[in-house]
């Protein structure tokens, strides 16, 4: 079947620290991969995406590379800010309707 | 505001009652999705529409759940005879029908069944 496994949280980092949130997937075909972010009290927002192997998605200083050989799509940021505190969801899109399969989410708290 | 909207934002009901939620997608989007999110989990797919046609339903969608999109615009999700296990956030998303297009999510309707 199709599924996404995310690094367990919560994660607490100091401002300007390096962030990695691991994400691996299992898919029956060739999925598109996404990272969504959910800030406190808000809805899910797309952070970045990659649609084929070796693509790199990037936005707001975050990056993730679609690695087919390791079935991974790890999220990284070189220097986190307090405003990055949120829950991050890795997801894949597959199937005739392109419905999403989400990971369980990783809560990130950045302290000054 | 041209994003996805959902109403109501919160719903508290007693076990056994019926509830209905509404989703208004982005106007030019022909696909509409419903997801359910419980505390500490990621959203789980329930069903989706392309225009007015309901094309897929998850096994999570029991016979107490029904969704409609009568004119290919807004959609409703009804839960009959609610149970405490139905308590969750119900999310709606919309997109264009393309393999690579992102889904835009609404703020969700939080259902609490007492």
Coordinates of C-alpha atoms in Angstrom, one line a residue:
Chain A
X1 CA 0.0 0.0 0.0
X2 CA 0.8 3.7 0.2
X3 CA 2.1 5.2 3.4
X4 CA 4.4 7.9 4.8
X5 CA 6.6 7.5 7.9
X6 CA 7.8 10.6 9.6
X7 CA 10.3 11.2 12.3
X8 CA 8.7 11.2 15.7
X9 CA 8.4 14.5 17.6
X10 CA 8.3 16.8 19.3
X11 CA 11.5 18.5 18.2
X12 CA 12.8 21.5 20.1
X13 CA 15.7 23.6 18.7
X14 CA 17.4 26.8 19.5
X15 CA 17.1 29.7 17.1
X16 CA 19.6 29.4 14.2
X17 CA 20.1 25.6 14.7
X18 CA 20.0 23.2 11.8
X19 CA 16.8 21.3 11.2
X20 CA 16.3 17.9 9.7
X21 CA 12.9 16.1 9.8
X22 CA 13.1 12.6 8.2
X23 CA 10.4 11.3 5.9
X24 CA 10.3 8.0 4.1
X25 CA 7.5 6.6 2.0
X26 CA 6.1 3.5 0.5
X27 CA 4.2 3.8 -2.8
X28 CA 2.8 1.5 -5.4
X29 CA 3.7 3.8 -8.2
X30 CA 5.5 7.1 -8.8
X31 CA 4.2 9.6 -6.3
X32 CA 4.6 13.3 -6.0
X33 CA 6.0 14.3 -2.6
X34 CA 5.0 17.3 -0.4
X35 CA 5.7 19.0 2.8
X36 CA 2.8 20.8 4.4
X37 CA 3.1 23.0 7.5
X38 CA 0.4 23.8 10.0
X39 CA 0.9 26.9 12.2
X40 CA -0.9 27.1 15.5
X41 CA -4.6 27.7 14.9
X42 CA -4.3 27.7 11.1
X43 CA -5.0 25.3 8.3
X44 CA -2.5 23.2 6.3
X45 CA -0.3 25.2 3.9
X46 CA 1.9 23.8 1.2
X47 CA 5.6 24.4 2.1
X48 CA 7.3 22.7 -0.9
X49 CA 6.9 19.8 -3.3
X50 CA 8.8 17.6 -5.7
X51 CA 7.2 15.7 -8.5
X52 CA 9.9 13.3 -9.7
X53 CA 13.1 11.6 -8.6
X54 CA 16.0 13.9 -7.8
X55 CA 13.8 17.0 -7.9
X56 CA 14.5 19.5 -5.0
X57 CA 11.7 21.5 -3.6
X58 CA 12.5 24.7 -1.7
X59 CA 10.7 27.5 0.0
X60 CA 11.3 30.0 2.8
X61 CA 14.8 28.5 3.4
X62 CA 13.4 24.9 3.6
X63 CA 14.6 22.2 1.2
X64 CA 13.8 18.6 0.5
X65 CA 15.1 16.3 -2.3
X66 CA 13.1 13.4 -3.7
X67 CA 15.3 10.4 -3.4
X68 CA 13.9 7.4 -5.1
X69 CA 16.7 5.0 -4.2
X70 CA 16.1 5.6 -0.5
X71 CA 12.4 6.4 -0.8
X72 CA 13.0 9.5 1.2
X73 CA 12.1 13.2 1.2
X74 CA 13.8 14.7 4.3
X75 CA 13.1 18.3 5.2
X76 CA 16.0 20.5 6.0
X77 CA 16.6 24.1 7.0
X78 CA 20.0 25.6 7.8
X79 CA 19.0 28.1 10.4
X80 CA 15.6 27.9 12.0
X81 CA 13.6 30.9 13.5
X82 CA 11.1 31.1 16.2
X83 CA 8.5 31.7 13.5
X84 CA 9.1 28.2 12.1
X85 CA 7.5 26.7 15.2
X86 CA 4.7 24.6 13.7
X87 CA 3.7 21.0 12.9
X88 CA 5.2 19.7 9.6
X89 CA 3.5 16.9 7.6
X90 CA 5.2 14.9 4.9
X91 CA 2.7 13.6 2.2
X92 CA 2.6 11.7 -1.0
X93 CA 0.1 12.1 -3.8
X94 CA -0.9 9.1 -5.9
X95 CA -3.8 7.3 -7.4
X96 CA -6.3 8.3 -10.0
X97 CA -7.6 11.0 -7.8
X98 CA -4.3 12.0 -6.5
X99 CA -5.5 11.8 -2.9
X100 CA -2.8 12.5 -0.3
X101 CA -1.3 10.1 2.2
X102 CA 0.0 12.0 5.2
X103 CA 2.6 11.2 7.8
X104 CA 1.6 11.7 11.4
X105 CA 3.3 15.1 11.6
X106 CA 6.3 16.4 13.5
X107 CA 5.9 19.2 16.0
X108 CA 8.8 21.7 15.9
X109 CA 9.3 24.3 18.6
X110 CA 12.1 26.9 18.2
X111 CA 13.2 28.7 21.3
X112 CA 15.0 32.1 21.3
Chain B
X1 CA -10.7 35.8 0.4
X2 CA -10.5 33.3 -2.4
X3 CA -9.3 30.3 -0.4
X4 CA -11.2 27.2 0.7
X5 CA -13.8 27.9 3.3
X6 CA -15.6 25.5 5.7
X7 CA -18.6 25.9 7.9
X8 CA -19.1 25.7 10.7
X9 CA -15.7 25.9 12.2
X10 CA -16.8 24.1 15.4
X11 CA -19.7 21.7 16.0
X12 CA -20.6 20.1 19.3
X13 CA -23.3 17.5 19.2
X14 CA -24.7 14.7 21.3
X15 CA -24.2 11.1 20.3
X16 CA -26.8 9.9 18.0
X17 CA -27.5 13.2 16.3
X18 CA -26.9 14.0 12.7
X19 CA -24.5 16.7 11.6
X20 CA -23.7 18.3 8.2
X21 CA -20.6 20.3 7.2
X22 CA -20.1 22.5 4.2
X23 CA -17.1 23.2 2.1
X24 CA -16.7 25.9 -0.5
X25 CA -13.6 25.2 -2.7
X26 CA -11.6 27.7 -4.7
X27 CA -13.9 28.6 -7.6
X28 CA -11.9 27.2 -10.5
X29 CA -11.0 24.0 -8.8
X30 CA -12.8 20.9 -10.2
X31 CA -11.5 18.4 -7.6
X32 CA -12.7 18.5 -4.0
X33 CA -11.4 16.2 -1.2
X34 CA -12.5 15.4 2.4
X35 CA -10.1 14.3 5.0
X36 CA -10.4 13.5 8.7
X37 CA -7.7 14.4 11.2
X38 CA -7.6 13.1 14.8
X39 CA -5.4 14.5 17.5
X40 CA -1.7 13.8 16.9
X41 CA -2.3 12.2 13.5
X42 CA -2.0 13.3 9.9
X43 CA -5.1 13.8 7.8
X44 CA -6.7 10.7 6.4
X45 CA -8.4 10.6 3.1
X46 CA -12.2 10.1 3.1
X47 CA -13.5 10.8 -0.4
X48 CA -13.1 13.0 -3.4
X49 CA -15.1 14.5 -6.2
X50 CA -14.3 15.6 -9.7
X51 CA -16.9 18.1 -10.6
X52 CA -20.1 16.6 -9.2
X53 CA -19.0 13.0 -9.5
X54 CA -17.9 11.2 -6.3
X55 CA -15.0 9.0 -7.7
X56 CA -13.5 7.3 -4.7
X57 CA -14.4 6.6 -1.1
X58 CA -12.1 5.3 1.6
X59 CA -13.0 2.3 3.7
X60 CA -13.0 4.9 6.6
X61 CA -16.2 6.3 5.2
X62 CA -18.8 4.1 6.9
X63 CA -22.4 4.0 5.7
X64 CA -23.2 6.7 8.3
X65 CA -21.2 9.1 6.3
X66 CA -22.4 10.7 3.0
X67 CA -20.9 13.4 0.9
X68 CA -22.4 15.3 -2.0
X69 CA -21.3 17.9 -4.5
X70 CA -24.6 18.5 -6.4
X71 CA -23.5 21.3 -8.8
X72 CA -19.8 20.7 -8.8
X73 CA -19.2 23.6 -6.6
X74 CA -19.7 23.4 -2.8
X75 CA -19.8 20.1 -1.0
X76 CA -21.5 18.8 2.1
X77 CA -20.4 16.0 4.4
X78 CA -23.1 14.5 6.6
X79 CA -22.6 12.1 9.5
X80 CA -25.7 10.3 10.7
X81 CA -26.1 8.9 14.2
X82 CA -22.8 10.4 15.4
X83 CA -20.6 8.4 17.7
X84 CA -17.9 9.6 20.1
X85 CA -15.3 8.1 17.7
X86 CA -16.4 10.6 15.1
X87 CA -14.9 13.4 17.1
X88 CA -12.1 14.9 14.9
X89 CA -11.2 17.7 12.6
X90 CA -12.8 17.4 9.2
X91 CA -10.8 19.0 6.4
X92 CA -11.7 19.9 2.9
X93 CA -9.3 20.6 0.1
X94 CA -9.5 21.5 -3.5
X95 CA -7.3 21.3 -6.5
X96 CA -7.2 21.3 -10.3
X97 CA -7.3 17.9 -11.9
X98 CA -3.6 17.4 -12.5
X99 CA -1.2 14.9 -11.1
X100 CA 1.2 17.5 -9.8
X101 CA -1.1 20.1 -8.5
X102 CA -1.1 20.9 -4.8
X103 CA -4.3 20.7 -2.8
X104 CA -5.4 23.8 -1.0
X105 CA -6.8 23.1 2.4
X106 CA -9.6 24.8 4.3
X107 CA -9.4 25.6 8.0
X108 CA -11.4 22.6 9.0
X109 CA -14.5 21.9 11.0
X110 CA -13.8 20.5 14.5
X111 CA -16.5 18.1 15.6
X112 CA -17.0 17.1 19.2
X113 CA -19.5 14.3 20.0
X114 CA -20.5 14.2 23.6

